[in-house]
């Protein structure tokens, strides 16, 4: 069902226990989030996607249902009155309403100072997600729209006139081709280590509660791929100091320890894992460069690829291969 894109209209169609107040909103490149409270005090998060299409949302919902069936901690979806779990705007962007999770998200500084145990929990949660995905592989299926190559292919297929004069950009494109070829070979040789992955697993997508438990959120980029890619991405997103000066070894080892307790396949901190961490930084860098081409960052005067912080992380990780 397609709806008017106004938030008022969406809320009316969702039929909350009215009256409803919108406490706050977060507007960003990927999604618009609205934090809603109904007259009974029940809180929700309404998410309007900007990059996820209908096939992607079907995969996300299927994955969430199966994760929750196994008591995995991820927010439940509030159905619309007709029983559907999402609406489509006139531009075919999906709107989903989730239960609100009362908790906190932490930065690298928070973790580094006093909460290293939460990194262990983050690893444990990802291991559980992968174990369920491995068990429910047939039921979850694959995502026909998004895969781990999506950001690589989007950039490689775009006209790069805006970036031709950016220092190091041609080298960056050659890296994409190399890592895509190598990852394809890995996938072909390790088909048993594939399944549904989060595909954006970092501290920004975990809500930690007062009970020292965690909820995994934002599965809208989930797809079918190598489990180890998620682990590599987690290391690339969680393991660096905010100035990208170094990879924090204690965080990396703590995450792997937590992951291996619950994962379907154990990982080691070796060149295979570093390869996938490198792959993930390049994929995230692609998203940034696509944003530059599409004019999403008008205030950035891009002169060199090293201005991209994920490419800086790639350089540090690549030295370990």
JSON list of C-alpha atoms in Angstrom, two decimals, residues 46-203:
[
{"chain": "A", "resi": 46, "resn": "UNK", "atom": "CA", "xyz": [9.11, 5.30, 12.81]},
{"chain": "A", "resi": 47, "resn": "UNK", "atom": "CA", "xyz": [11.72, 4.83, 10.09]},
{"chain": "A", "resi": 48, "resn": "UNK", "atom": "CA", "xyz": [11.35, 6.17, 6.58]},
{"chain": "A", "resi": 49, "resn": "UNK", "atom": "CA", "xyz": [14.02, 4.64, 4.35]},
{"chain": "A", "resi": 50, "resn": "UNK", "atom": "CA", "xyz": [15.87, 6.58, 1.69]},
{"chain": "A", "resi": 51, "resn": "UNK", "atom": "CA", "xyz": [18.11, 3.89, 0.18]},
{"chain": "A", "resi": 52, "resn": "UNK", "atom": "CA", "xyz": [16.24, 0.64, 0.84]},
{"chain": "A", "resi": 53, "resn": "UNK", "atom": "CA", "xyz": [13.74, -0.66, -1.70]},
{"chain": "A", "resi": 54, "resn": "UNK", "atom": "CA", "xyz": [10.83, -3.10, -1.35]},
{"chain": "A", "resi": 55, "resn": "UNK", "atom": "CA", "xyz": [12.88, -6.26, -1.96]},
{"chain": "A", "resi": 56, "resn": "UNK", "atom": "CA", "xyz": [15.36, -5.15, 0.69]},
{"chain": "A", "resi": 57, "resn": "UNK", "atom": "CA", "xyz": [12.66, -4.49, 3.29]},
{"chain": "A", "resi": 58, "resn": "UNK", "atom": "CA", "xyz": [11.11, -7.91, 2.65]},
{"chain": "A", "resi": 59, "resn": "UNK", "atom": "CA", "xyz": [14.48, -9.50, 3.43]},
{"chain": "A", "resi": 60, "resn": "UNK", "atom": "CA", "xyz": [14.96, -7.36, 6.55]},
{"chain": "A", "resi": 61, "resn": "UNK", "atom": "CA", "xyz": [11.50, -8.23, 7.91]},
{"chain": "A", "resi": 62, "resn": "UNK", "atom": "CA", "xyz": [11.96, -11.93, 7.20]},
{"chain": "A", "resi": 63, "resn": "UNK", "atom": "CA", "xyz": [15.29, -11.84, 9.03]},
{"chain": "A", "resi": 64, "resn": "UNK", "atom": "CA", "xyz": [13.87, -9.93, 12.03]},
{"chain": "A", "resi": 65, "resn": "UNK", "atom": "CA", "xyz": [10.97, -12.39, 12.37]},
{"chain": "A", "resi": 66, "resn": "UNK", "atom": "CA", "xyz": [13.31, -15.38, 12.42]},
{"chain": "A", "resi": 67, "resn": "UNK", "atom": "CA", "xyz": [15.76, -13.72, 14.80]},
{"chain": "A", "resi": 68, "resn": "UNK", "atom": "CA", "xyz": [12.97, -12.91, 17.25]},
{"chain": "A", "resi": 69, "resn": "UNK", "atom": "CA", "xyz": [11.62, -16.46, 16.91]},
{"chain": "A", "resi": 70, "resn": "UNK", "atom": "CA", "xyz": [14.93, -17.54, 18.47]},
{"chain": "A", "resi": 71, "resn": "UNK", "atom": "CA", "xyz": [14.68, -14.85, 21.19]},
{"chain": "A", "resi": 72, "resn": "UNK", "atom": "CA", "xyz": [17.36, -12.70, 19.63]},
{"chain": "A", "resi": 73, "resn": "UNK", "atom": "CA", "xyz": [17.38, -9.12, 20.93]},
{"chain": "A", "resi": 74, "resn": "UNK", "atom": "CA", "xyz": [16.22, -6.87, 18.10]},
{"chain": "A", "resi": 75, "resn": "UNK", "atom": "CA", "xyz": [13.24, -4.49, 18.18]},
{"chain": "A", "resi": 76, "resn": "UNK", "atom": "CA", "xyz": [9.84, -5.87, 17.17]},
{"chain": "A", "resi": 77, "resn": "UNK", "atom": "CA", "xyz": [7.88, -4.37, 14.28]},
{"chain": "A", "resi": 78, "resn": "UNK", "atom": "CA", "xyz": [4.45, -2.81, 14.88]},
{"chain": "A", "resi": 79, "resn": "UNK", "atom": "CA", "xyz": [2.01, -4.04, 12.21]},
{"chain": "A", "resi": 80, "resn": "UNK", "atom": "CA", "xyz": [-0.22, -1.60, 10.37]},
{"chain": "A", "resi": 81, "resn": "UNK", "atom": "CA", "xyz": [-4.00, -2.08, 10.65]},
{"chain": "A", "resi": 82, "resn": "UNK", "atom": "CA", "xyz": [-4.22, -4.20, 7.49]},
{"chain": "A", "resi": 83, "resn": "UNK", "atom": "CA", "xyz": [-1.58, -6.57, 8.91]},
{"chain": "A", "resi": 84, "resn": "UNK", "atom": "CA", "xyz": [1.26, -5.35, 6.71]},
{"chain": "A", "resi": 85, "resn": "UNK", "atom": "CA", "xyz": [4.60, -4.69, 8.35]},
{"chain": "A", "resi": 86, "resn": "UNK", "atom": "CA", "xyz": [5.54, -1.73, 6.18]},
{"chain": "A", "resi": 87, "resn": "UNK", "atom": "CA", "xyz": [4.04, 0.93, 3.94]},
{"chain": "A", "resi": 88, "resn": "UNK", "atom": "CA", "xyz": [5.50, 2.32, 0.75]},
{"chain": "A", "resi": 89, "resn": "UNK", "atom": "CA", "xyz": [5.64, 6.01, -0.03]},
{"chain": "A", "resi": 90, "resn": "UNK", "atom": "CA", "xyz": [4.79, 7.16, -3.54]},
{"chain": "A", "resi": 91, "resn": "UNK", "atom": "CA", "xyz": [8.51, 7.02, -4.28]},
{"chain": "A", "resi": 92, "resn": "UNK", "atom": "CA", "xyz": [8.57, 3.33, -3.22]},
{"chain": "A", "resi": 93, "resn": "UNK", "atom": "CA", "xyz": [10.50, 4.05, -0.03]},
{"chain": "A", "resi": 94, "resn": "UNK", "atom": "CA", "xyz": [9.46, 1.79, 2.86]},
{"chain": "A", "resi": 95, "resn": "UNK", "atom": "CA", "xyz": [8.10, 3.01, 6.20]},
{"chain": "A", "resi": 96, "resn": "UNK", "atom": "CA", "xyz": [8.43, 0.71, 9.21]},
{"chain": "A", "resi": 97, "resn": "UNK", "atom": "CA", "xyz": [7.44, 1.25, 12.85]},
{"chain": "A", "resi": 98, "resn": "UNK", "atom": "CA", "xyz": [9.59, -0.42, 15.53]},
{"chain": "A", "resi": 99, "resn": "UNK", "atom": "CA", "xyz": [9.22, -0.73, 19.28]},
{"chain": "A", "resi": 100, "resn": "UNK", "atom": "CA", "xyz": [11.42, 1.79, 21.05]},
{"chain": "A", "resi": 101, "resn": "UNK", "atom": "CA", "xyz": [14.32, 0.32, 23.05]},
{"chain": "A", "resi": 102, "resn": "UNK", "atom": "CA", "xyz": [15.27, 2.21, 26.19]},
{"chain": "A", "resi": 103, "resn": "UNK", "atom": "CA", "xyz": [19.04, 2.12, 26.37]},
{"chain": "A", "resi": 104, "resn": "UNK", "atom": "CA", "xyz": [22.24, 3.84, 25.33]},
{"chain": "A", "resi": 105, "resn": "UNK", "atom": "CA", "xyz": [24.62, 3.86, 22.42]},
{"chain": "A", "resi": 106, "resn": "UNK", "atom": "CA", "xyz": [28.33, 4.25, 23.17]},
{"chain": "A", "resi": 107, "resn": "UNK", "atom": "CA", "xyz": [31.24, 5.81, 21.33]},
{"chain": "A", "resi": 108, "resn": "UNK", "atom": "CA", "xyz": [34.80, 4.52, 21.06]},
{"chain": "A", "resi": 109, "resn": "UNK", "atom": "CA", "xyz": [35.84, 6.90, 23.87]},
{"chain": "A", "resi": 110, "resn": "UNK", "atom": "CA", "xyz": [33.20, 5.44, 26.21]},
{"chain": "A", "resi": 111, "resn": "UNK", "atom": "CA", "xyz": [34.29, 1.90, 25.46]},
{"chain": "A", "resi": 112, "resn": "UNK", "atom": "CA", "xyz": [38.00, 2.62, 25.71]},
{"chain": "A", "resi": 113, "resn": "UNK", "atom": "CA", "xyz": [37.68, 4.27, 29.12]},
{"chain": "A", "resi": 114, "resn": "UNK", "atom": "CA", "xyz": [35.58, 1.85, 31.14]},
{"chain": "A", "resi": 115, "resn": "UNK", "atom": "CA", "xyz": [33.23, -0.36, 29.14]},
{"chain": "A", "resi": 116, "resn": "UNK", "atom": "CA", "xyz": [35.42, -2.87, 27.31]},
{"chain": "A", "resi": 117, "resn": "UNK", "atom": "CA", "xyz": [33.02, -5.60, 28.49]},
{"chain": "A", "resi": 118, "resn": "UNK", "atom": "CA", "xyz": [30.43, -4.20, 26.09]},
{"chain": "A", "resi": 119, "resn": "UNK", "atom": "CA", "xyz": [32.70, -5.08, 23.17]},
{"chain": "A", "resi": 120, "resn": "UNK", "atom": "CA", "xyz": [32.61, -8.70, 24.35]},
{"chain": "A", "resi": 121, "resn": "UNK", "atom": "CA", "xyz": [28.81, -8.48, 24.42]},
{"chain": "A", "resi": 122, "resn": "UNK", "atom": "CA", "xyz": [28.77, -6.94, 20.94]},
{"chain": "A", "resi": 123, "resn": "UNK", "atom": "CA", "xyz": [30.80, -9.90, 19.65]},
{"chain": "A", "resi": 124, "resn": "UNK", "atom": "CA", "xyz": [28.51, -12.36, 21.41]},
{"chain": "A", "resi": 125, "resn": "UNK", "atom": "CA", "xyz": [25.43, -10.75, 19.85]},
{"chain": "A", "resi": 126, "resn": "UNK", "atom": "CA", "xyz": [26.88, -10.95, 16.33]},
{"chain": "A", "resi": 127, "resn": "UNK", "atom": "CA", "xyz": [27.82, -14.60, 16.90]},
{"chain": "A", "resi": 128, "resn": "UNK", "atom": "CA", "xyz": [24.22, -15.36, 17.94]},
{"chain": "A", "resi": 129, "resn": "UNK", "atom": "CA", "xyz": [22.87, -13.54, 14.89]},
{"chain": "A", "resi": 130, "resn": "UNK", "atom": "CA", "xyz": [25.09, -15.61, 12.61]},
{"chain": "A", "resi": 131, "resn": "UNK", "atom": "CA", "xyz": [24.20, -18.87, 14.36]},
{"chain": "A", "resi": 132, "resn": "UNK", "atom": "CA", "xyz": [20.49, -18.21, 13.82]},
{"chain": "A", "resi": 133, "resn": "UNK", "atom": "CA", "xyz": [21.14, -17.13, 10.24]},
{"chain": "A", "resi": 134, "resn": "UNK", "atom": "CA", "xyz": [23.09, -20.33, 9.63]},
{"chain": "A", "resi": 135, "resn": "UNK", "atom": "CA", "xyz": [20.32, -22.44, 11.18]},
{"chain": "A", "resi": 136, "resn": "UNK", "atom": "CA", "xyz": [17.55, -20.66, 9.28]},
{"chain": "A", "resi": 137, "resn": "UNK", "atom": "CA", "xyz": [19.46, -20.26, 6.02]},
{"chain": "A", "resi": 138, "resn": "UNK", "atom": "CA", "xyz": [16.70, -21.72, 3.82]},
{"chain": "A", "resi": 139, "resn": "UNK", "atom": "CA", "xyz": [13.87, -19.82, 5.53]},
{"chain": "A", "resi": 140, "resn": "UNK", "atom": "CA", "xyz": [15.67, -16.48, 5.37]},
{"chain": "A", "resi": 141, "resn": "UNK", "atom": "CA", "xyz": [16.75, -16.91, 1.77]},
{"chain": "A", "resi": 142, "resn": "UNK", "atom": "CA", "xyz": [18.73, -14.24, -0.06]},
{"chain": "A", "resi": 143, "resn": "UNK", "atom": "CA", "xyz": [18.27, -10.55, -0.73]},
{"chain": "A", "resi": 144, "resn": "UNK", "atom": "CA", "xyz": [17.72, -10.08, -4.47]},
{"chain": "A", "resi": 145, "resn": "UNK", "atom": "CA", "xyz": [18.51, -6.38, -4.42]},
{"chain": "A", "resi": 146, "resn": "UNK", "atom": "CA", "xyz": [21.43, -5.81, -2.02]},
{"chain": "A", "resi": 147, "resn": "UNK", "atom": "CA", "xyz": [24.62, -7.85, -1.60]},
{"chain": "A", "resi": 148, "resn": "UNK", "atom": "CA", "xyz": [28.15, -7.21, -0.36]},
{"chain": "A", "resi": 149, "resn": "UNK", "atom": "CA", "xyz": [29.16, -5.90, -3.79]},
{"chain": "A", "resi": 150, "resn": "UNK", "atom": "CA", "xyz": [26.39, -3.29, -4.00]},
{"chain": "A", "resi": 151, "resn": "UNK", "atom": "CA", "xyz": [28.45, -0.26, -2.98]},
{"chain": "A", "resi": 152, "resn": "UNK", "atom": "CA", "xyz": [31.44, -1.36, -5.10]},
{"chain": "A", "resi": 153, "resn": "UNK", "atom": "CA", "xyz": [29.21, -1.75, -8.16]},
{"chain": "A", "resi": 154, "resn": "UNK", "atom": "CA", "xyz": [27.34, 1.50, -7.57]},
{"chain": "A", "resi": 155, "resn": "UNK", "atom": "CA", "xyz": [30.57, 3.48, -7.62]},
{"chain": "A", "resi": 156, "resn": "UNK", "atom": "CA", "xyz": [32.19, 1.58, -10.48]},
{"chain": "A", "resi": 157, "resn": "UNK", "atom": "CA", "xyz": [29.07, 2.14, -12.61]},
{"chain": "A", "resi": 158, "resn": "UNK", "atom": "CA", "xyz": [28.82, 5.87, -11.90]},
{"chain": "A", "resi": 159, "resn": "UNK", "atom": "CA", "xyz": [30.42, 8.53, -14.04]},
{"chain": "A", "resi": 160, "resn": "UNK", "atom": "CA", "xyz": [33.39, 9.73, -12.03]},
{"chain": "A", "resi": 161, "resn": "UNK", "atom": "CA", "xyz": [33.96, 13.12, -13.70]},
{"chain": "A", "resi": 162, "resn": "UNK", "atom": "CA", "xyz": [33.76, 14.85, -10.31]},
{"chain": "A", "resi": 163, "resn": "UNK", "atom": "CA", "xyz": [36.49, 12.62, -8.91]},
{"chain": "A", "resi": 164, "resn": "UNK", "atom": "CA", "xyz": [38.89, 12.28, -11.84]},
{"chain": "A", "resi": 165, "resn": "UNK", "atom": "CA", "xyz": [41.18, 14.96, -10.43]},
{"chain": "A", "resi": 166, "resn": "UNK", "atom": "CA", "xyz": [41.06, 13.65, -6.87]},
{"chain": "A", "resi": 167, "resn": "UNK", "atom": "CA", "xyz": [44.49, 12.44, -5.85]},
{"chain": "A", "resi": 168, "resn": "UNK", "atom": "CA", "xyz": [44.60, 8.66, -5.53]},
{"chain": "A", "resi": 169, "resn": "UNK", "atom": "CA", "xyz": [41.15, 8.02, -6.99]},
{"chain": "A", "resi": 170, "resn": "UNK", "atom": "CA", "xyz": [42.34, 5.81, -9.86]},
{"chain": "A", "resi": 171, "resn": "UNK", "atom": "CA", "xyz": [44.36, 3.78, -7.37]},
{"chain": "A", "resi": 172, "resn": "UNK", "atom": "CA", "xyz": [41.23, 3.47, -5.24]},
{"chain": "A", "resi": 173, "resn": "UNK", "atom": "CA", "xyz": [39.26, 2.11, -8.23]},
{"chain": "A", "resi": 174, "resn": "UNK", "atom": "CA", "xyz": [42.01, -0.46, -8.87]},
{"chain": "A", "resi": 175, "resn": "UNK", "atom": "CA", "xyz": [41.71, -1.58, -5.24]},
{"chain": "A", "resi": 176, "resn": "UNK", "atom": "CA", "xyz": [37.97, -2.11, -5.68]},
{"chain": "A", "resi": 177, "resn": "UNK", "atom": "CA", "xyz": [38.52, -4.39, -8.66]},
{"chain": "A", "resi": 178, "resn": "UNK", "atom": "CA", "xyz": [41.22, -6.38, -6.86]},
{"chain": "A", "resi": 179, "resn": "UNK", "atom": "CA", "xyz": [39.22, -6.84, -3.65]},
{"chain": "A", "resi": 180, "resn": "UNK", "atom": "CA", "xyz": [36.06, -7.70, -5.57]},
{"chain": "A", "resi": 181, "resn": "UNK", "atom": "CA", "xyz": [37.88, -10.43, -7.51]},
{"chain": "A", "resi": 182, "resn": "UNK", "atom": "CA", "xyz": [39.53, -11.85, -4.39]},
{"chain": "A", "resi": 183, "resn": "UNK", "atom": "CA", "xyz": [36.29, -11.80, -2.37]},
{"chain": "A", "resi": 184, "resn": "UNK", "atom": "CA", "xyz": [34.44, -13.57, -5.19]},
{"chain": "A", "resi": 185, "resn": "UNK", "atom": "CA", "xyz": [37.05, -16.34, -5.14]},
{"chain": "A", "resi": 186, "resn": "UNK", "atom": "CA", "xyz": [36.73, -16.61, -1.35]},
{"chain": "A", "resi": 187, "resn": "UNK", "atom": "CA", "xyz": [32.94, -16.89, -1.57]},
{"chain": "A", "resi": 188, "resn": "UNK", "atom": "CA", "xyz": [33.16, -19.58, -4.24]},
{"chain": "A", "resi": 189, "resn": "UNK", "atom": "CA", "xyz": [35.50, -21.61, -2.02]},
{"chain": "A", "resi": 190, "resn": "UNK", "atom": "CA", "xyz": [33.61, -21.10, 1.26]},
{"chain": "A", "resi": 191, "resn": "UNK", "atom": "CA", "xyz": [29.93, -21.48, 0.42]},
{"chain": "A", "resi": 192, "resn": "UNK", "atom": "CA", "xyz": [29.22, -23.14, 3.80]},
{"chain": "A", "resi": 193, "resn": "UNK", "atom": "CA", "xyz": [30.28, -19.95, 5.64]},
{"chain": "A", "resi": 194, "resn": "UNK", "atom": "CA", "xyz": [27.61, -17.76, 4.06]},
{"chain": "A", "resi": 195, "resn": "UNK", "atom": "CA", "xyz": [24.25, -16.61, 5.34]},
{"chain": "A", "resi": 196, "resn": "UNK", "atom": "CA", "xyz": [22.30, -13.52, 6.36]},
{"chain": "A", "resi": 197, "resn": "UNK", "atom": "CA", "xyz": [24.64, -10.82, 7.64]},
{"chain": "A", "resi": 198, "resn": "UNK", "atom": "CA", "xyz": [23.98, -7.45, 9.25]},
{"chain": "A", "resi": 199, "resn": "UNK", "atom": "CA", "xyz": [26.26, -5.67, 6.77]},
{"chain": "A", "resi": 200, "resn": "UNK", "atom": "CA", "xyz": [26.67, -2.54, 8.93]},
{"chain": "A", "resi": 201, "resn": "UNK", "atom": "CA", "xyz": [27.62, -3.90, 12.34]},
{"chain": "A", "resi": 202, "resn": "UNK", "atom": "CA", "xyz": [29.17, -1.33, 14.64]},
{"chain": "A", "resi": 203, "resn": "UNK", "atom": "CA", "xyz": [28.55, 0.45, 17.92]}
]
